[in-house]
Coordinates of C-alpha atoms in Angstrom, one line a residue:
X1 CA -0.2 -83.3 6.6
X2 CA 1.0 -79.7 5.4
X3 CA 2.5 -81.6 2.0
X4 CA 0.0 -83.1 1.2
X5 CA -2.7 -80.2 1.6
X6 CA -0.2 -78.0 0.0
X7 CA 0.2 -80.3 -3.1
X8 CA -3.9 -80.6 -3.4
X9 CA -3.9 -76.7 -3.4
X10 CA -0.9 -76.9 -6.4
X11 CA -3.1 -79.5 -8.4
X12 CA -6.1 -77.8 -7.5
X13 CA -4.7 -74.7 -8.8
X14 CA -3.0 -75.8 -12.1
X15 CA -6.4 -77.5 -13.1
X16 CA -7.9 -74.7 -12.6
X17 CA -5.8 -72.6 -14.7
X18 CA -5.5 -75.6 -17.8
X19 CA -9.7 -75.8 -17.3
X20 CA -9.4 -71.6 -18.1
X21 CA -7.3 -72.2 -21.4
X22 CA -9.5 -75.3 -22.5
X23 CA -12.6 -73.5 -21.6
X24 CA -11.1 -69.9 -23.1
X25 CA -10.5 -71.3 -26.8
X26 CA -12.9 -74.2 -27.0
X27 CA -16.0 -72.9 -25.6
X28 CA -16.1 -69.0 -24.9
X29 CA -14.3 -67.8 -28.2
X30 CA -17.1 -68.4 -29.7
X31 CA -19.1 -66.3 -28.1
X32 CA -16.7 -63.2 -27.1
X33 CA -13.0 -63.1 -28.1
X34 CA -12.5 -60.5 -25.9
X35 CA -13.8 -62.8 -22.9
X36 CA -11.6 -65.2 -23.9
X37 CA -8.6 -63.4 -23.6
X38 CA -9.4 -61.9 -20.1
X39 CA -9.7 -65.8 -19.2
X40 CA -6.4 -66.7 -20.6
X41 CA -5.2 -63.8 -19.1
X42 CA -6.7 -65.2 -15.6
X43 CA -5.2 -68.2 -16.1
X44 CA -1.7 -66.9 -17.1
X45 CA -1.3 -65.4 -13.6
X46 CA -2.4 -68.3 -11.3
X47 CA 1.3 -70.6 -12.4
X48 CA 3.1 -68.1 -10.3
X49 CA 0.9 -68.1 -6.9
X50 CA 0.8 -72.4 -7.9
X51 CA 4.4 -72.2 -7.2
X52 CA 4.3 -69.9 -4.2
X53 CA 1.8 -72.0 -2.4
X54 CA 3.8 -75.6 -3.1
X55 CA 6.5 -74.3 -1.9
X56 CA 5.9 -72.8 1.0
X57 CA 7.5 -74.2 4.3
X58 CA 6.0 -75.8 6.7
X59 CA 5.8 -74.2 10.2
X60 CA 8.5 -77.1 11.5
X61 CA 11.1 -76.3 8.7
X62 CA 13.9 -74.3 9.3
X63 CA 15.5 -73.5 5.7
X64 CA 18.2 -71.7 7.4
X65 CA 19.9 -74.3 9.5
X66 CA 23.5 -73.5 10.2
X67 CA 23.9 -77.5 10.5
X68 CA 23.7 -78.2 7.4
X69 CA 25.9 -80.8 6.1
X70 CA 27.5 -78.6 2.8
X71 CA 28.5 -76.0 4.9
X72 CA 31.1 -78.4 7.0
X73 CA 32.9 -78.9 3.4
X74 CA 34.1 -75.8 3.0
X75 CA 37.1 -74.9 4.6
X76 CA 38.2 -72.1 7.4
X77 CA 40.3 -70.3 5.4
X78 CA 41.0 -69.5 1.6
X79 CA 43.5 -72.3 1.2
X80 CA 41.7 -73.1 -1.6
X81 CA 42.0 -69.9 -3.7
X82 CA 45.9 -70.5 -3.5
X83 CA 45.6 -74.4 -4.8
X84 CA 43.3 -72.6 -7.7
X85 CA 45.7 -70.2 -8.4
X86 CA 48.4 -73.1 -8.9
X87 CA 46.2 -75.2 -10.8
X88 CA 45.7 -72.4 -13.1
X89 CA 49.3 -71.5 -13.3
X90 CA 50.4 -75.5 -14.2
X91 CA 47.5 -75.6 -17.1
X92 CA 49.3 -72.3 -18.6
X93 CA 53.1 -73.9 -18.2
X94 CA 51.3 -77.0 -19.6
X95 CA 50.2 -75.5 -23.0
X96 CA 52.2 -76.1 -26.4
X97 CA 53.6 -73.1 -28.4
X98 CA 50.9 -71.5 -30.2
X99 CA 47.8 -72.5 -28.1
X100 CA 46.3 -69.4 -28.6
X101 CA 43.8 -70.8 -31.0
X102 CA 41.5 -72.2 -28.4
X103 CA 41.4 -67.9 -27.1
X104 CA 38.9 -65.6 -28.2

């Protein structure tokens, strides 16, 4: 039920803010330039608080779960920096004599 209000406030909210340029430079321009900027101006600022209110969490989502799946991947200690360290060492035994041209 949150989604689906927060997405009709998104739309609501970007149509507003297209309906400002359209209106701006079809319509009002030629009455007052100056008006017309102040709308696009309006309507430059409302993308961000769009975003802001689409994605904001509902009150049952927790973004910060510690059981998150990606988190069990990663192991306990820093094995892994040592098998990176070897993998780099056996690329450099691994180049040819003179591979310097692929260095900056």
């Amino acid at each position: 039920m949150y989604a689906r209000r927060r997405r009709h406030w998104y739309f609501a909210m970007m149509g507003s803010c297209i309906l400002l340029f359209v209106l701006a430079w079809a319509v009002v321009r030629l009455w007052s330039v100056p008006a017309a900027v102040a709308m696009c101006v309006i309507a430059m600022v409302i993308p961000p608080f769009a975003a802001i209110v689409g994605n904001r969490r509902e009150p049952g989502d927790f973004w910060d779960d510690p059981a998150d799946s990606w988190l069990e991947d990663e192991p306990a200690d820093d094995s892994w920096v040592r098998d990176e360290e070897a993998a780099r060492a056996r690329a450099a035994g691994k180049r040819p004599e003179g591979g310097d041209a692929g260095k900056p």
